[in-house]
PDB file of C-alpha atoms in Angstrom:
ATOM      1  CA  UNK A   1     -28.486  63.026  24.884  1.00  0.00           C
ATOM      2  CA  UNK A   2     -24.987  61.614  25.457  1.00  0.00           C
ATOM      3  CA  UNK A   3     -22.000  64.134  25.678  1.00  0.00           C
ATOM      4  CA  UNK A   4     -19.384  63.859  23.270  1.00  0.00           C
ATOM      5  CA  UNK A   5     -16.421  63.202  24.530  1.00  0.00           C
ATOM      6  CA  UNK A   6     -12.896  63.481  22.641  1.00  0.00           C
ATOM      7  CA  UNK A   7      -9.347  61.819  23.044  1.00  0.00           C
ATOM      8  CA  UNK A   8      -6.131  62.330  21.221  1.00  0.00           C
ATOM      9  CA  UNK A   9      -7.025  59.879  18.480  1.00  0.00           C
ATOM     10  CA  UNK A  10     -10.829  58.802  19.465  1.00  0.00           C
ATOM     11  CA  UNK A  11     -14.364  60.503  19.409  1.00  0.00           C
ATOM     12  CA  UNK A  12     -16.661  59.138  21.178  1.00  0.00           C
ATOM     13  CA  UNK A  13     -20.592  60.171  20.076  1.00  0.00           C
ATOM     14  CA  UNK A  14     -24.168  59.349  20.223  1.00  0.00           C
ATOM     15  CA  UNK A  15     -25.797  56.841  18.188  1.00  0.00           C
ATOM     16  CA  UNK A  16     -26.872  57.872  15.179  1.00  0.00           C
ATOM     17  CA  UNK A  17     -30.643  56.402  14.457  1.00  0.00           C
ATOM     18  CA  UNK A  18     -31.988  54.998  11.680  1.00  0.00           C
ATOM     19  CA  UNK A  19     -28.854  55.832   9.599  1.00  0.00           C
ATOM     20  CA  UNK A  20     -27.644  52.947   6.945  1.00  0.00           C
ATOM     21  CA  UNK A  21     -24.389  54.539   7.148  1.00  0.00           C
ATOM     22  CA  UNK A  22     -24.134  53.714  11.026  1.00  0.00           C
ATOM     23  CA  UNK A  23     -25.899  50.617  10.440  1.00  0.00           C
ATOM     24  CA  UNK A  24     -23.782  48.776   7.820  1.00  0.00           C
ATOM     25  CA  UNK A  25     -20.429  49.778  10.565  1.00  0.00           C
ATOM     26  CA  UNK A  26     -22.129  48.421  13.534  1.00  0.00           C
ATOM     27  CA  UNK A  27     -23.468  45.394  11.583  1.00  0.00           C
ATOM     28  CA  UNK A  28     -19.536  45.061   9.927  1.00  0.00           C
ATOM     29  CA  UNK A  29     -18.190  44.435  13.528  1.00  0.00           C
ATOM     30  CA  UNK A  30     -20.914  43.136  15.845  1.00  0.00           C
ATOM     31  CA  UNK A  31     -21.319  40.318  13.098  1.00  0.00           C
ATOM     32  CA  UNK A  32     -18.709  38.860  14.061  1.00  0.00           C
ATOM     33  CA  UNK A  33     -18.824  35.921  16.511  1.00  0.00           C
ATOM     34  CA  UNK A  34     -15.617  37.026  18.467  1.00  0.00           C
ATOM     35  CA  UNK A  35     -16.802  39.971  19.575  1.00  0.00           C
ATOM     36  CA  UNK A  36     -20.244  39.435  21.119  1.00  0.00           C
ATOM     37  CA  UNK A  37     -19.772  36.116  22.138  1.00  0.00           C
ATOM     38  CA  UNK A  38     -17.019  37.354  24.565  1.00  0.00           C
ATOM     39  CA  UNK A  39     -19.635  40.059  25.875  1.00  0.00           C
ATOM     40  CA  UNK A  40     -22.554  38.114  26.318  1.00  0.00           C
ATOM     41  CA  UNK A  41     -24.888  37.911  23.076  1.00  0.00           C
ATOM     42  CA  UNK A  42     -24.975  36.527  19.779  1.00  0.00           C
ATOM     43  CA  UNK A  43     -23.296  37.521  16.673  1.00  0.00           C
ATOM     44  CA  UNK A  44     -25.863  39.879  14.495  1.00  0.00           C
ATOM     45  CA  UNK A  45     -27.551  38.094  12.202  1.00  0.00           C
ATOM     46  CA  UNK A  46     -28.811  41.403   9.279  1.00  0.00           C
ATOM     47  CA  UNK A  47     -28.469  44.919   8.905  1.00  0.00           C
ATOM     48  CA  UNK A  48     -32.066  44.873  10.285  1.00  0.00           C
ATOM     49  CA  UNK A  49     -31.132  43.501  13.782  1.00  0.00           C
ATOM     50  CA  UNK A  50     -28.274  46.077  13.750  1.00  0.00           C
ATOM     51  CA  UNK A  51     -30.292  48.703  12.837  1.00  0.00           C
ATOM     52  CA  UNK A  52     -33.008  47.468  15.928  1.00  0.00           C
ATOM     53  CA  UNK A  53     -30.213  47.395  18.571  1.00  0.00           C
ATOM     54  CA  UNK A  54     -29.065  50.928  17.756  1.00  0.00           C
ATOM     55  CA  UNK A  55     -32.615  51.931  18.169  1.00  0.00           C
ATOM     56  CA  UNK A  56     -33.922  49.812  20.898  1.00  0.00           C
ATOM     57  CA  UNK A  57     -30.636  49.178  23.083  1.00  0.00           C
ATOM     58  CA  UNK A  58     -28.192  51.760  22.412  1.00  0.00           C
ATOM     59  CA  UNK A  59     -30.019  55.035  21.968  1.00  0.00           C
ATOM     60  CA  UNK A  60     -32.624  55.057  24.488  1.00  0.00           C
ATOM     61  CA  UNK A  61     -29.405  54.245  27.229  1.00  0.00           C
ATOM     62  CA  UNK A  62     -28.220  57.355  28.980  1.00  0.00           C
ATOM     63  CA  UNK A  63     -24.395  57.172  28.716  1.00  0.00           C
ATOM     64  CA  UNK A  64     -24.113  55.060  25.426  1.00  0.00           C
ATOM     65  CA  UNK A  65     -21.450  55.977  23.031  1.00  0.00           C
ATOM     66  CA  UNK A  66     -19.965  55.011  19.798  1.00  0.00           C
ATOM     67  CA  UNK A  67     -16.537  54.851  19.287  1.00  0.00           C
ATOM     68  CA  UNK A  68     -15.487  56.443  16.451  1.00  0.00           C
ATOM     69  CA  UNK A  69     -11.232  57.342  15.089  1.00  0.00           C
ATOM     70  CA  UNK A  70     -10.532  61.266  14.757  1.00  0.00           C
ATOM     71  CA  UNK A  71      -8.122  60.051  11.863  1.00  0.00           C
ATOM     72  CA  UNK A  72      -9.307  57.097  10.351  1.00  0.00           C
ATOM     73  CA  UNK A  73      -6.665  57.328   7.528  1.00  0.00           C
ATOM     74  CA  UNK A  74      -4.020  56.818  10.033  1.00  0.00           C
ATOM     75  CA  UNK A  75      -4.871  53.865  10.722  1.00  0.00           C
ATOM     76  CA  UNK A  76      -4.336  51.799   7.659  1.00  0.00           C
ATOM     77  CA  UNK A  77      -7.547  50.047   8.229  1.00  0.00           C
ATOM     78  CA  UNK A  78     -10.367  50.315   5.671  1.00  0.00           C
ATOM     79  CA  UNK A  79     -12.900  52.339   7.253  1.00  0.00           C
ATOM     80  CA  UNK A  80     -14.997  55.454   6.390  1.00  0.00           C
ATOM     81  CA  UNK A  81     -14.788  58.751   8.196  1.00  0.00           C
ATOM     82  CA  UNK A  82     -16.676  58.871  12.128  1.00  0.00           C
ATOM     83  CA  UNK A  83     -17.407  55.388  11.462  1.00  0.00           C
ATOM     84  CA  UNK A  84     -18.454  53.809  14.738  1.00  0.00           C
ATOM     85  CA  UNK A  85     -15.894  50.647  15.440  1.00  0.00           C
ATOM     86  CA  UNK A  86     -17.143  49.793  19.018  1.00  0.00           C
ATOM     87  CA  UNK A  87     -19.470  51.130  21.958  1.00  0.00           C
ATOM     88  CA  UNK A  88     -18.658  51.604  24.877  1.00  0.00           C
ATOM     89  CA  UNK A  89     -21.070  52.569  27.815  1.00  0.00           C
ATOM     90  CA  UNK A  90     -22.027  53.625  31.739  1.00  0.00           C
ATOM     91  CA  UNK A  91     -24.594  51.569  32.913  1.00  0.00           C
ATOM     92  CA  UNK A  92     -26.728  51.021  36.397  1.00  0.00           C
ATOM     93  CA  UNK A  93     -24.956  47.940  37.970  1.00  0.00           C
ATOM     94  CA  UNK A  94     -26.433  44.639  36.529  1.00  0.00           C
ATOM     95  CA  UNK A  95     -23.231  41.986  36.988  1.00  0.00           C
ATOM     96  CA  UNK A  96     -22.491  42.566  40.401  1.00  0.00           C
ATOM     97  CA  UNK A  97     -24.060  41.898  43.483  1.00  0.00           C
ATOM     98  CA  UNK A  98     -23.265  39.724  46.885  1.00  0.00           C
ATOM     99  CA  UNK A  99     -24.849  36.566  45.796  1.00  0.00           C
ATOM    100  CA  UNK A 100     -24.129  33.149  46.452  1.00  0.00           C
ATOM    101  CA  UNK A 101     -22.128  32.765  43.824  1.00  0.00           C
ATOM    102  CA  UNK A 102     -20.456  35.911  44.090  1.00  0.00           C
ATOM    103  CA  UNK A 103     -17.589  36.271  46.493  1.00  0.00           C
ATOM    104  CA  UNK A 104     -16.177  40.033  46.583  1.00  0.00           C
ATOM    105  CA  UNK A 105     -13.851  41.742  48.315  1.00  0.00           C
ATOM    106  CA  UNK A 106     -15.044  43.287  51.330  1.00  0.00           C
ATOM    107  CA  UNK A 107     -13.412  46.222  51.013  1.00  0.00           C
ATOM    108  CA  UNK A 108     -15.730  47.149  47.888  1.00  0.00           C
ATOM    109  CA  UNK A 109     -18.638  45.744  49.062  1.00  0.00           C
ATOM    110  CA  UNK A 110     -20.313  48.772  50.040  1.00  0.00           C
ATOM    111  CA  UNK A 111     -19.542  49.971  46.609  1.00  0.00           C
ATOM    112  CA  UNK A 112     -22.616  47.654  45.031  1.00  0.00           C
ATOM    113  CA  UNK A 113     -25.311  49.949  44.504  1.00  0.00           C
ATOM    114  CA  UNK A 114     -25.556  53.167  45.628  1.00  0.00           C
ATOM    115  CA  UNK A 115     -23.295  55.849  44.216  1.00  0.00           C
ATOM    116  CA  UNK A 116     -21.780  53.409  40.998  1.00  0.00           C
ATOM    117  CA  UNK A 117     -22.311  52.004  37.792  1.00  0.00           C
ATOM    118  CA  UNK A 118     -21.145  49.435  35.759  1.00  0.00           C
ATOM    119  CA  UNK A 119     -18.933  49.997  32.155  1.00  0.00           C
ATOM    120  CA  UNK A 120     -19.674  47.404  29.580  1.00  0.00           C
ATOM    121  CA  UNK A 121     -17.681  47.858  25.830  1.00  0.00           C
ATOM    122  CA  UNK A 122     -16.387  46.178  22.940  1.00  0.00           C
ATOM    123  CA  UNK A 123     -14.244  47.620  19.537  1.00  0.00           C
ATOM    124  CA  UNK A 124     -14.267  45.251  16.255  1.00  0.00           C
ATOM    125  CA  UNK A 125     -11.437  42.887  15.815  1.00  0.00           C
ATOM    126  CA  UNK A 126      -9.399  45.270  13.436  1.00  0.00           C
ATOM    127  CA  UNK A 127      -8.945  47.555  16.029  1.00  0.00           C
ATOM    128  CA  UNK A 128      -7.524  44.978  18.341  1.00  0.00           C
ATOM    129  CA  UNK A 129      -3.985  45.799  19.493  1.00  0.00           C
ATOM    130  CA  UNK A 130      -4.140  49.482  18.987  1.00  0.00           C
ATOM    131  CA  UNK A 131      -4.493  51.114  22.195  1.00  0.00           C
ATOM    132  CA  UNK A 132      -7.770  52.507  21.141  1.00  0.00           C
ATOM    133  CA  UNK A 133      -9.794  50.341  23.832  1.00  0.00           C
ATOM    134  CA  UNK A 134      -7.648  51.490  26.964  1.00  0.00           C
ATOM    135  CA  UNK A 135      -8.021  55.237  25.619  1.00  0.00           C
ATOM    136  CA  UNK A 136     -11.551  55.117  25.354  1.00  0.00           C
ATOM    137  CA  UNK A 137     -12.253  53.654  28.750  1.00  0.00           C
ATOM    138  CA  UNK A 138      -9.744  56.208  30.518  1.00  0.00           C
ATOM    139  CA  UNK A 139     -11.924  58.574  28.885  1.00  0.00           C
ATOM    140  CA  UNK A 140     -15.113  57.432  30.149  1.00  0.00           C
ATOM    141  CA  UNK A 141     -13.818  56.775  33.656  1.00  0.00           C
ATOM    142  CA  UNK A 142     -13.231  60.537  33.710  1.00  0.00           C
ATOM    143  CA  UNK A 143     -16.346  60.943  32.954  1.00  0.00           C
ATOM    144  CA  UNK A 144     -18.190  59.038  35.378  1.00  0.00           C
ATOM    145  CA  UNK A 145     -15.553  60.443  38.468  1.00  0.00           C
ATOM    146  CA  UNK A 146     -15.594  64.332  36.923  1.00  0.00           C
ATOM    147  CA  UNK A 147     -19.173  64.789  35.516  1.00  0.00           C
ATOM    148  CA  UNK A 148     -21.466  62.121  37.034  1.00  0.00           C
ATOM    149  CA  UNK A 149     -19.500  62.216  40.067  1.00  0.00           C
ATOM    150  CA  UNK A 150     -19.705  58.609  40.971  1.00  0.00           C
ATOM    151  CA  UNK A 151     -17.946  56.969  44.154  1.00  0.00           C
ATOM    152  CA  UNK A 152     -17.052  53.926  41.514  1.00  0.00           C
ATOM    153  CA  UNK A 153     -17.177  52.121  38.371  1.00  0.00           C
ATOM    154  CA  UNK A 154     -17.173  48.327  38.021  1.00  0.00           C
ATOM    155  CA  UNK A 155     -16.675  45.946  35.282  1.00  0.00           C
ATOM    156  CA  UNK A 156     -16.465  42.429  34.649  1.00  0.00           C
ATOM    157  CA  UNK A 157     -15.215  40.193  32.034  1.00  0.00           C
ATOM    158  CA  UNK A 158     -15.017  36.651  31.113  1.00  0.00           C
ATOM    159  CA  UNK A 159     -11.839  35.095  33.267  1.00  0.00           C
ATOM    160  CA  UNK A 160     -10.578  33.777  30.403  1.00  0.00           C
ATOM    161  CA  UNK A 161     -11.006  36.686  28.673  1.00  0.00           C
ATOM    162  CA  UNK A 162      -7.173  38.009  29.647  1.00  0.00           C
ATOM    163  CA  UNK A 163      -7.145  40.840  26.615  1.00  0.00           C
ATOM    164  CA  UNK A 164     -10.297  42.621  28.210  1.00  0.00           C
ATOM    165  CA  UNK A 165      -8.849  42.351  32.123  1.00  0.00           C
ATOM    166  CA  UNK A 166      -5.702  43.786  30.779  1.00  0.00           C
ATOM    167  CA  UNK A 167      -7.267  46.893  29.495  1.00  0.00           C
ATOM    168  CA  UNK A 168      -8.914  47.345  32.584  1.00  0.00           C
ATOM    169  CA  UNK A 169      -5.981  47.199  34.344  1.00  0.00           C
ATOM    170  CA  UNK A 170      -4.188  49.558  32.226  1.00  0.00           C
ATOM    171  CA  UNK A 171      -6.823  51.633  33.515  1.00  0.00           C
ATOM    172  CA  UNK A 172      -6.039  51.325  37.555  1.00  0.00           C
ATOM    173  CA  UNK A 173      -8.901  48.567  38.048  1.00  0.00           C
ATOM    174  CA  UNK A 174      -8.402  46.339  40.249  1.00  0.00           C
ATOM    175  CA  UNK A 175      -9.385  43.122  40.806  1.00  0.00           C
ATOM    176  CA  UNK A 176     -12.555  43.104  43.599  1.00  0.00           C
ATOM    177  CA  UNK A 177     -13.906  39.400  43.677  1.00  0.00           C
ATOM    178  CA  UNK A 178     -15.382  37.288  41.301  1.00  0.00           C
ATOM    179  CA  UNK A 179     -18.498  35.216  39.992  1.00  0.00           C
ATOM    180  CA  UNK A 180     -18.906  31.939  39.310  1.00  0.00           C
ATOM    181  CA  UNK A 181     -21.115  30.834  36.590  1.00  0.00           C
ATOM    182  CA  UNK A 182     -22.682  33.228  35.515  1.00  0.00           C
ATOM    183  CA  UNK A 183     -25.452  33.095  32.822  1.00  0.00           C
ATOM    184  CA  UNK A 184     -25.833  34.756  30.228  1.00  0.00           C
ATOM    185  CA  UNK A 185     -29.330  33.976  28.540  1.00  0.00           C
ATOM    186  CA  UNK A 186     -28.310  35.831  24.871  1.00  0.00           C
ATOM    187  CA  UNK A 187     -26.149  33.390  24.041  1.00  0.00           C
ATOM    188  CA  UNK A 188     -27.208  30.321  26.659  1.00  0.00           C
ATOM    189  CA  UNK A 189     -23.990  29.736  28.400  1.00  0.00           C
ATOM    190  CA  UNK A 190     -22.734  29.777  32.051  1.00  0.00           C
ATOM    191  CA  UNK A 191     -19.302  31.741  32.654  1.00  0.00           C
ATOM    192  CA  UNK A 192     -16.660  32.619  35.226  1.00  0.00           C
ATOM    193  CA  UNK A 193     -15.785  36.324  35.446  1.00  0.00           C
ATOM    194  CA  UNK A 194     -13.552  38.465  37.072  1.00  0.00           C
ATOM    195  CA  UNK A 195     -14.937  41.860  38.847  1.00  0.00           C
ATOM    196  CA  UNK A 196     -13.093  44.749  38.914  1.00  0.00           C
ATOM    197  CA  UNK A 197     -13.552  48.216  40.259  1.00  0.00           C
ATOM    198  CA  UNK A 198     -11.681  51.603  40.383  1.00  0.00           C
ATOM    199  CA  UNK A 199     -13.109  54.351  43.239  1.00  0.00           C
ATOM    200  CA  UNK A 200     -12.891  57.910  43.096  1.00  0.00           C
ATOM    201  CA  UNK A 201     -10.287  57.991  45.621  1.00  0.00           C
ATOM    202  CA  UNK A 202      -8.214  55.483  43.343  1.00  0.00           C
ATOM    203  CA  UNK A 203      -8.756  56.997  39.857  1.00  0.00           C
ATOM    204  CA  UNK A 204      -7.657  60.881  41.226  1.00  0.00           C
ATOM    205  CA  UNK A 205      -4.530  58.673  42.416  1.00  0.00           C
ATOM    206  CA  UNK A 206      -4.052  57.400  39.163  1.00  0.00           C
ATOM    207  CA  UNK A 207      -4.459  60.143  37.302  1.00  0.00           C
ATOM    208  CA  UNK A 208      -1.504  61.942  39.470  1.00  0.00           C
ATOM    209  CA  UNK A 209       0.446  58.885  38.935  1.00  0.00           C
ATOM    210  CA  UNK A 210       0.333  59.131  35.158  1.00  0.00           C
ATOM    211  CA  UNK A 211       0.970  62.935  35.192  1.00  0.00           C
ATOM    212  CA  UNK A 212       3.580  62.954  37.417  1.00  0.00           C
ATOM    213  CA  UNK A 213       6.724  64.102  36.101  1.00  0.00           C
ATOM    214  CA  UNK A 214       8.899  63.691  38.560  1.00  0.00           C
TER     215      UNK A 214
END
C-alpha cells in the first residue's frame, strides 16, 4: 500500500476501490479531453471505465496516489471533502531510453535504468493555476530521494506542452534530451517531448537552495 504523504495544503492517498464517491471525482476530471489527451490517453468515456482504471491501473501500481486538498473550502471550487482532483505517480522508466529517436544528454545517460524511475501526473482543469501541481510533485520527489532512495527521477512531457515543463522546472528539473515522435497508442498520435531529470545530488542542492535564508 502507498504511503500517505501530506503538504501544507495537499494530501496525497491511495486509491480508494470500488468507491462511487471516488469514482464520480476521477470520472469529473479525467472526462475531460484536455487533460488526458495531453498525457497520453483518451478522455473517459462512463463512470464504469473510471471505476476500471482505478481498479486495474491505479491501485495495483506501487507508488500511485491521489491528489486530494486538505481544505477544499478554501479553494472556492465546488468540490467535496478528500475528493481526489489528480494522480500523480512513481513509476519504472517507460519514456526514456537511448533510442534512435532519442537524443539525451550524456551526462544523464547512465541515469536510464538502474537506480530511477519515471513520475507521470495530471490535476483537473479547475485546479489549474493554483500551485497545487508544483507542491505535489516536490512532495513526491522527496519521496523517491528520502524513502526509495533513488539516484533520479525523470519525466517527460509533450514539447508543446509549456504549463507541464514549467512545473517541472519549478521543481529543479532540468532539461536532459529529448524524443522525437513518440507514439502514444491510447490515443493514436505521434509526439515530440521534452525529458527532464533531477538526481539526488541535484534535488539535496535544491532543497538547500529553497531553505536557505541567507
Amino acid at each position: 500500500m502507498n504511503d500517505i504523504i501530506e503538504t501544507t495544503r495537499l494530501l496525497l492517498r491511495p486509491w480508494k476501490i470500488d468507491d462511487r464517491d471516488e469514482t464520480a471525482a476521477l470520472f469529473r476530471y479525467a472526462s475531460d479531453p484536455k487533460i488526458g489527451m495531453l498525457c497520453g490517453w483518451p478522455p473517459h468515456q462512463d463512470a464504469e471505465e473510471s471505476m476500471r482504471v482505478i481498479r486495474d491501473v491505479f491501485s495495483p501500481a506501487e507508488h500511485n496516489w491521489a491528489i486530494t486538498i486538505r481544505d477544499i473550502a478554501a479553494t472556492g471550487v465546488d468540490a467535496d471533502v478528500d475528493e481526489p482532483i489528480g494522480c500523480i505517480e512513481l513509476k519504472p522508466l517507460r519514456h526514456i531510453d537511448d533510442g534512435p529517436d532519442r537524443a539525451l544528454d550524456e551526462r544523464y545517460a547512465r541515469y536510464v535504468g538502474g537506480n530511477a524511475l519515471e513520475l507521470g501526473y495530471w490535476i483537473g482543469r479547475p485546479f489549474w493555476g493554483k500551485g497545487y501541481m508544483p507542491e505535489a510533485l516536490r512532495a513526491v520527489l522527496g519521496y523517491a530521494f528520502g524513502t526509495l532512495h533513488v539516484d533520479a527521477v525523470w519525466g517527460a512531457h509533450y514539447t508543446d506542452n509549456t504549463q507541464s515543463g514549467r512545473v517541472m522546472e519549478k521543481c529543479g528539473m532540468k532539461i536532459a534530451g529529448e524524443s522525437k515522435r513518440n507514439h502514444f497508442p491510447l490515443i493514436k498520435e505521434y509526439h515530440d517531448e521534452t525529458l527532464r531529470i533531477i538526481t539526488s545530488a541535484e534535488w539535496q542542492a535544491e532543497c538547500s537552495r529553497r531553505y536557505d535564508v541567507r
